[in-house]
PDB file of C-alpha atoms in Angstrom:
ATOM      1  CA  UNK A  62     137.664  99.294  97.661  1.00  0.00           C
ATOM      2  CA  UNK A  63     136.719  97.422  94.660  1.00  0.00           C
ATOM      3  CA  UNK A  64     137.482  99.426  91.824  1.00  0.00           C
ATOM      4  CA  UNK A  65     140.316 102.599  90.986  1.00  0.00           C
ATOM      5  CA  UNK A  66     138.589 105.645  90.656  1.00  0.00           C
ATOM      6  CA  UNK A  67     139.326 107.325  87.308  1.00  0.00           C
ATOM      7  CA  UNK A  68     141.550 110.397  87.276  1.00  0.00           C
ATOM      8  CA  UNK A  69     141.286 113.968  85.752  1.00  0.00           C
ATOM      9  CA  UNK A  70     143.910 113.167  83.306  1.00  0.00           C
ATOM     10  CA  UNK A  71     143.449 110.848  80.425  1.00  0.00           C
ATOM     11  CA  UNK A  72     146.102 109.633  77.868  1.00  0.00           C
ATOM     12  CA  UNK A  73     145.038 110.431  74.046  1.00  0.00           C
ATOM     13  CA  UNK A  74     145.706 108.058  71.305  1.00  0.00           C
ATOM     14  CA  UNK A  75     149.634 109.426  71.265  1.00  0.00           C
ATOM     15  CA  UNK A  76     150.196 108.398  75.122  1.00  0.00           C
ATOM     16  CA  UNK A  77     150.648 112.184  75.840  1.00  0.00           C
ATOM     17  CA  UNK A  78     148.379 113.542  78.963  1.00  0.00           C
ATOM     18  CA  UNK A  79     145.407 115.750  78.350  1.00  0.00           C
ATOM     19  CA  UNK A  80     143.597 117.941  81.045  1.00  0.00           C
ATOM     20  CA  UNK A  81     139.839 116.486  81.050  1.00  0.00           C
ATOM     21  CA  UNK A  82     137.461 119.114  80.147  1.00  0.00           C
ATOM     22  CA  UNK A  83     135.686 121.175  82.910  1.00  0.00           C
ATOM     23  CA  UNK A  84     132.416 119.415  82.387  1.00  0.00           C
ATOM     24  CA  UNK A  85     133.814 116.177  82.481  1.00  0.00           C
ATOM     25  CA  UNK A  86     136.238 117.214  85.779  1.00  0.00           C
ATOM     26  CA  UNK A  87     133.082 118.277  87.693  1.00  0.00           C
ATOM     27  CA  UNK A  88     131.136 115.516  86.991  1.00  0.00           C
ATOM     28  CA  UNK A  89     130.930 112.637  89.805  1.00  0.00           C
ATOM     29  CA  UNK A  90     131.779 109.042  88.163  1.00  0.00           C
ATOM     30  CA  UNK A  91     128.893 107.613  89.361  1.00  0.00           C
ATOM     31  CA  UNK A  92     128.658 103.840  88.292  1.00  0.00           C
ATOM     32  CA  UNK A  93     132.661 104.034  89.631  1.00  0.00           C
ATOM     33  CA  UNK A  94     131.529 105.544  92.950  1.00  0.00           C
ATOM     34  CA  UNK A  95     129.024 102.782  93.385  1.00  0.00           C
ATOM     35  CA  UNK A  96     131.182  99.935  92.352  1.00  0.00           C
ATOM     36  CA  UNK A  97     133.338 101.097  94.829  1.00  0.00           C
ATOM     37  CA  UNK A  98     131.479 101.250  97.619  1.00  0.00           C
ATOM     38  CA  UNK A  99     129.114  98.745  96.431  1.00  0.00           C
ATOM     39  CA  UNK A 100     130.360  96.295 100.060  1.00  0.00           C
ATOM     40  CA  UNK A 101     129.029  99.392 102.080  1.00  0.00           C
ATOM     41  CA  UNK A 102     125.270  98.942 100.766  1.00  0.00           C
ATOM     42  CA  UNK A 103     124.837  95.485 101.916  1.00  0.00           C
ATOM     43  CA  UNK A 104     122.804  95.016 104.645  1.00  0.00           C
ATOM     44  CA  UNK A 105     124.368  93.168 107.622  1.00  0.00           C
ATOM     45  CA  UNK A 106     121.209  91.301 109.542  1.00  0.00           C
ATOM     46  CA  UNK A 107     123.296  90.969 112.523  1.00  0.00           C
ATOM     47  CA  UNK A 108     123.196  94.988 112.742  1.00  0.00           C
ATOM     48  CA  UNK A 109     119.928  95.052 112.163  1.00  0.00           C
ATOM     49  CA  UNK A 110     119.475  92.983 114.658  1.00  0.00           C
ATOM     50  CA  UNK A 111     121.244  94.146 117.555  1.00  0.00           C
ATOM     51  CA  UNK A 112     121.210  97.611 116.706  1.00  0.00           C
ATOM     52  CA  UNK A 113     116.922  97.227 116.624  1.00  0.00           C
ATOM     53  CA  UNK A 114     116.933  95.275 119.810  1.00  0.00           C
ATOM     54  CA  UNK A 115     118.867  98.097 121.536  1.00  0.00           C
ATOM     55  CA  UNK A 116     116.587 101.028 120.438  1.00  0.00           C
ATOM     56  CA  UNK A 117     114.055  98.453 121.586  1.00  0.00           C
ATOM     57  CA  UNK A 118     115.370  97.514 124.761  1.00  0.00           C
ATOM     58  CA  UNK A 119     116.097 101.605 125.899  1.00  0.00           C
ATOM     59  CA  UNK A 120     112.255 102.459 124.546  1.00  0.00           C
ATOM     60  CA  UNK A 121     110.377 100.194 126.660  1.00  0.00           C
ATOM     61  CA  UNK A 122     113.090 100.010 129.314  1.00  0.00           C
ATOM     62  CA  UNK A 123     113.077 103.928 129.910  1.00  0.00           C
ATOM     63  CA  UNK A 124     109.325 104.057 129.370  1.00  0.00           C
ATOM     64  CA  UNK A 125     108.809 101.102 132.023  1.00  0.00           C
ATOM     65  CA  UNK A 126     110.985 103.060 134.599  1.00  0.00           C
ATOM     66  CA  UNK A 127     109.697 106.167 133.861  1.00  0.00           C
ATOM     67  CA  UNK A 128     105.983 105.121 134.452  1.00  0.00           C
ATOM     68  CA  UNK A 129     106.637 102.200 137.114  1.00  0.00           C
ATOM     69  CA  UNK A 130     109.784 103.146 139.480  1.00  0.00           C
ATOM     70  CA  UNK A 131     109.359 105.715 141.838  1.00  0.00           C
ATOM     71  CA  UNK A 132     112.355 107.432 140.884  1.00  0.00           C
ATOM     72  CA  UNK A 133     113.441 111.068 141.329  1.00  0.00           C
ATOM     73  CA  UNK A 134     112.455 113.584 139.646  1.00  0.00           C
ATOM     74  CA  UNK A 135     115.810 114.111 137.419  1.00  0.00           C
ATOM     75  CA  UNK A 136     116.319 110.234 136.855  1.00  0.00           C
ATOM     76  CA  UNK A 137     112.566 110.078 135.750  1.00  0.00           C
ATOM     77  CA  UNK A 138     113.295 112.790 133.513  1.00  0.00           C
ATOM     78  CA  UNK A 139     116.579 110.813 131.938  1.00  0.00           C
ATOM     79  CA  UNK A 140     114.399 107.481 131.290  1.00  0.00           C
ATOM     80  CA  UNK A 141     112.345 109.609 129.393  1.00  0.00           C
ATOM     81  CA  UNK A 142     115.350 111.007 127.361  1.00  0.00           C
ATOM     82  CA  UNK A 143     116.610 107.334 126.814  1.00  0.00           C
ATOM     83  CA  UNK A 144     113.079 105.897 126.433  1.00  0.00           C
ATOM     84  CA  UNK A 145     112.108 109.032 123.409  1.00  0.00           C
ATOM     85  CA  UNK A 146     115.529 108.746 121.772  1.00  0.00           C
ATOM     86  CA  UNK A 147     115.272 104.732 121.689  1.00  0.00           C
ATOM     87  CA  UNK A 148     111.591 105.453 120.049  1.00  0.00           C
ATOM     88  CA  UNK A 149     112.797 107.343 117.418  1.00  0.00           C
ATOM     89  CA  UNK A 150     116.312 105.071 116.344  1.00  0.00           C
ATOM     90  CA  UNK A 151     113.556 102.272 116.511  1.00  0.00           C
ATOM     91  CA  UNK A 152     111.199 103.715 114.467  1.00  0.00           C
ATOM     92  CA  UNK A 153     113.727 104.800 111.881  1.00  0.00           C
ATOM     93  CA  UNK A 154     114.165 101.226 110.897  1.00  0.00           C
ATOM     94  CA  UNK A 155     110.537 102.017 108.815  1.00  0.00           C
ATOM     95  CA  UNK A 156     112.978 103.629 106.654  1.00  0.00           C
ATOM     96  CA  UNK A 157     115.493 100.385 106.037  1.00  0.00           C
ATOM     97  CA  UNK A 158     112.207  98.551 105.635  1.00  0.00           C
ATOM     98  CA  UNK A 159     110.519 100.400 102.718  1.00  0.00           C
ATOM     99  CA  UNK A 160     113.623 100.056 100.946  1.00  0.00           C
ATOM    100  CA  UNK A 161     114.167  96.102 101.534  1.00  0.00           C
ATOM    101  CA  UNK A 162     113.163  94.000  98.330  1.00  0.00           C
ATOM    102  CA  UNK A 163     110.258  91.850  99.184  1.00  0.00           C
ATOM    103  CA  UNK A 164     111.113  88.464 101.181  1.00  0.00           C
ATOM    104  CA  UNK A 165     114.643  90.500 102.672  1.00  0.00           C
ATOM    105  CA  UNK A 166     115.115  90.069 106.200  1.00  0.00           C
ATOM    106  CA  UNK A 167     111.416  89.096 106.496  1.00  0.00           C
ATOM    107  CA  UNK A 168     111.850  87.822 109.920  1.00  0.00           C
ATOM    108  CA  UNK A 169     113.108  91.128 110.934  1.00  0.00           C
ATOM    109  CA  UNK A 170     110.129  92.568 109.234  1.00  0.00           C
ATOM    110  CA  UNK A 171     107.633  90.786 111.128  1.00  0.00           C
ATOM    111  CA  UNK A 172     109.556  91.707 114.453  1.00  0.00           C
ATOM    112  CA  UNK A 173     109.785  94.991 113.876  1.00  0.00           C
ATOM    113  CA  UNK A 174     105.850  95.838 113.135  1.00  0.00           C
ATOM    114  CA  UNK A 175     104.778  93.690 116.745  1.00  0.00           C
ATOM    115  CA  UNK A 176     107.482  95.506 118.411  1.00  0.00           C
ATOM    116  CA  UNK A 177     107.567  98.943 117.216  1.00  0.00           C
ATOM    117  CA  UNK A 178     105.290  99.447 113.990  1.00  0.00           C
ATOM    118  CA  UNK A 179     102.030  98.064 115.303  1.00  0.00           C
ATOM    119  CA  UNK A 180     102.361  99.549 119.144  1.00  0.00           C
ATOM    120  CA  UNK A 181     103.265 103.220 117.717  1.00  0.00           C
ATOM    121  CA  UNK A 182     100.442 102.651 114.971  1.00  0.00           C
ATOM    122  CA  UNK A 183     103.145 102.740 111.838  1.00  0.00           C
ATOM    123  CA  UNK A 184     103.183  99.505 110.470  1.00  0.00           C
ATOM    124  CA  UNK A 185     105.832  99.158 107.496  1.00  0.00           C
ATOM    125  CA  UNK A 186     103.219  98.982 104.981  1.00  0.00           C
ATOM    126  CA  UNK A 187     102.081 102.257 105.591  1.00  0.00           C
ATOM    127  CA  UNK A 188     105.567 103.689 104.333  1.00  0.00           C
ATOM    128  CA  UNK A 189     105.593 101.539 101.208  1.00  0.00           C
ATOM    129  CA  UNK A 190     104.756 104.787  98.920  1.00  0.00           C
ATOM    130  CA  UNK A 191     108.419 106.462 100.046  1.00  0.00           C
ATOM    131  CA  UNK A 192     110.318 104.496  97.450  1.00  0.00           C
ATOM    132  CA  UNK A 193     108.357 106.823  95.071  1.00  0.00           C
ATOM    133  CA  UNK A 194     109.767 109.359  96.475  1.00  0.00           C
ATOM    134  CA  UNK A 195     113.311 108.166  94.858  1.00  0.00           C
ATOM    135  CA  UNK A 196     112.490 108.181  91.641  1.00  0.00           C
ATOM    136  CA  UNK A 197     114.017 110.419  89.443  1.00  0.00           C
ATOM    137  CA  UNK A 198     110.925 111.814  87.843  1.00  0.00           C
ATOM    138  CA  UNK A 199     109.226 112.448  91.064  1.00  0.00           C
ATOM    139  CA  UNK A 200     112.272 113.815  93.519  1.00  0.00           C
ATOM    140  CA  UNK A 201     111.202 117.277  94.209  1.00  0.00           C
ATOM    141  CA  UNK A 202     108.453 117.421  92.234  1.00  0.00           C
ATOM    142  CA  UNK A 203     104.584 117.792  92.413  1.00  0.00           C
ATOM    143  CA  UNK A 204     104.268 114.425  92.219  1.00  0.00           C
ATOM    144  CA  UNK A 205     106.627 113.897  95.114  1.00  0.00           C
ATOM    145  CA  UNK A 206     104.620 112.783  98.048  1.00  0.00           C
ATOM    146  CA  UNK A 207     107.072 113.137 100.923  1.00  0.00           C
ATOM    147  CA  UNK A 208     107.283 117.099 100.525  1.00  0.00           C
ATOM    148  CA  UNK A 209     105.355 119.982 100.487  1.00  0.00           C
ATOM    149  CA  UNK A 210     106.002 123.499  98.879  1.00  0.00           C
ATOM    150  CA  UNK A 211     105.946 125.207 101.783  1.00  0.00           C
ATOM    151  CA  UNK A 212     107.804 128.353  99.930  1.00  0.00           C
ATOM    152  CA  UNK A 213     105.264 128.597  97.572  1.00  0.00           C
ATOM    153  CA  UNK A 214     103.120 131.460  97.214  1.00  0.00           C
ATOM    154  CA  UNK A 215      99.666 130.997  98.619  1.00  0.00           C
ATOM    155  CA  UNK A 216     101.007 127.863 101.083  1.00  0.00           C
ATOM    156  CA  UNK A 217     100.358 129.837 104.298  1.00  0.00           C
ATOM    157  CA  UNK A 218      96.617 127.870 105.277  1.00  0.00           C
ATOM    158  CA  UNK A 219      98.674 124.691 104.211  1.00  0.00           C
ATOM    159  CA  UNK A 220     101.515 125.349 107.199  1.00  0.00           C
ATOM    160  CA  UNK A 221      98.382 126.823 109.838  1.00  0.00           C
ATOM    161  CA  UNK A 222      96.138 123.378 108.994  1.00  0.00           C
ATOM    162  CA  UNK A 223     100.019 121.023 109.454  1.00  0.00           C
ATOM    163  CA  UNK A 224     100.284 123.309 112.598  1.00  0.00           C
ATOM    164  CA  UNK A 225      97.400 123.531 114.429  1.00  0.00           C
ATOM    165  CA  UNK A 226      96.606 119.636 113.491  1.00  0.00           C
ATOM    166  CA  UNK A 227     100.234 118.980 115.395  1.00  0.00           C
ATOM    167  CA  UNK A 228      98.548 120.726 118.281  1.00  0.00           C
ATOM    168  CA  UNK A 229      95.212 119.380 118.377  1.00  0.00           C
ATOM    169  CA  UNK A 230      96.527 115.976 118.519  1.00  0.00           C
ATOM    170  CA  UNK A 231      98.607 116.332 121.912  1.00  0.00           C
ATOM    171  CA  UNK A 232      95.402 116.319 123.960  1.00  0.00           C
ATOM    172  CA  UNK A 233      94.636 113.205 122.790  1.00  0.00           C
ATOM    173  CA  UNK A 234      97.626 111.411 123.609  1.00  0.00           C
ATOM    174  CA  UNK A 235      96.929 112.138 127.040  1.00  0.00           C
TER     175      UNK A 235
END
């Protein structure tokens, strides 16, 4: 830890201890939270790396025994539970990417859209609009583009049209 996280008792001008006031005791000390932590929100590449590689390896290692051994049945069915859940840890790495600064871990970048992005059709720079979604003025809002009021009044053909167009598109992926 970097820095001392301030306490709920302060000294006044006379040295003698005062309670901090309610608002003030509630309130998280942001700026000293990040400080703090700030070693925890550097990236490590060699993570990146191996942890990517991984997902990588169990997607198209599952997928490649599931389609090409002849296995049994139940072992089939556990490639495809290793080959779905390295998919999705793989794919989550969009996230890590739309909040990289540009030129950060660019050869990581590049690897990631031939080996996941560009095969499962969800290149990085298709996600570049979710660091919007951050911003203070748009979080939760209207004008926030990653959710939808679904408990708003009048939303009901919104959730049939999101569900029936999940539906209609499992044909084709056959």
């Amino acid at each position: 830890m970097k820095a001392a996280l301030p306490t709920t008792k302060e000294a006044d001008a006379d040295g003698v201890g005062r309670a901090a006031s309610a608002a003030e005791s509630e309130a998280l000390p942001i700026p000293q939270l990040r400080q703090a932590l700030d070693d925890l929100f550097t990236p490590s590449p060699v993570r990146y790396w191996l942890d990517f590689l991984a997902s990588a390896l169990c997607f198209y290692g599952g997928f490649a025994l599931v389609v090409l051994a002849p296995l049994a049945l139940p072992l089939k069915l556990a490639a495809f539970a290793v080959s779905a859940l390295g998919l999705y840890r793989a794919a989550l790495f969009i996230h890590e990417l739309a909040h990289f600064p540009p030129g950060r871990m660019r050869a990581f970048r590049i690897a990631w859209n031939f080996c996941c992005g560009f095969p499962i059709l969800m290149p990085d720079f298709l996600y570049e609009s979710h660091v919007d979604h951050h911003r203070r003025t748009a979080y939760g809002t209207a004008d926030d583009g990653e959710y939808l009021p679904w408990g708003r009044p009048g939303s009901r053909p919104a959730i049939l049209m999101f569900v029936a167009s999940s539906l209609l598109a499992l044909p084709t992926g056959v």
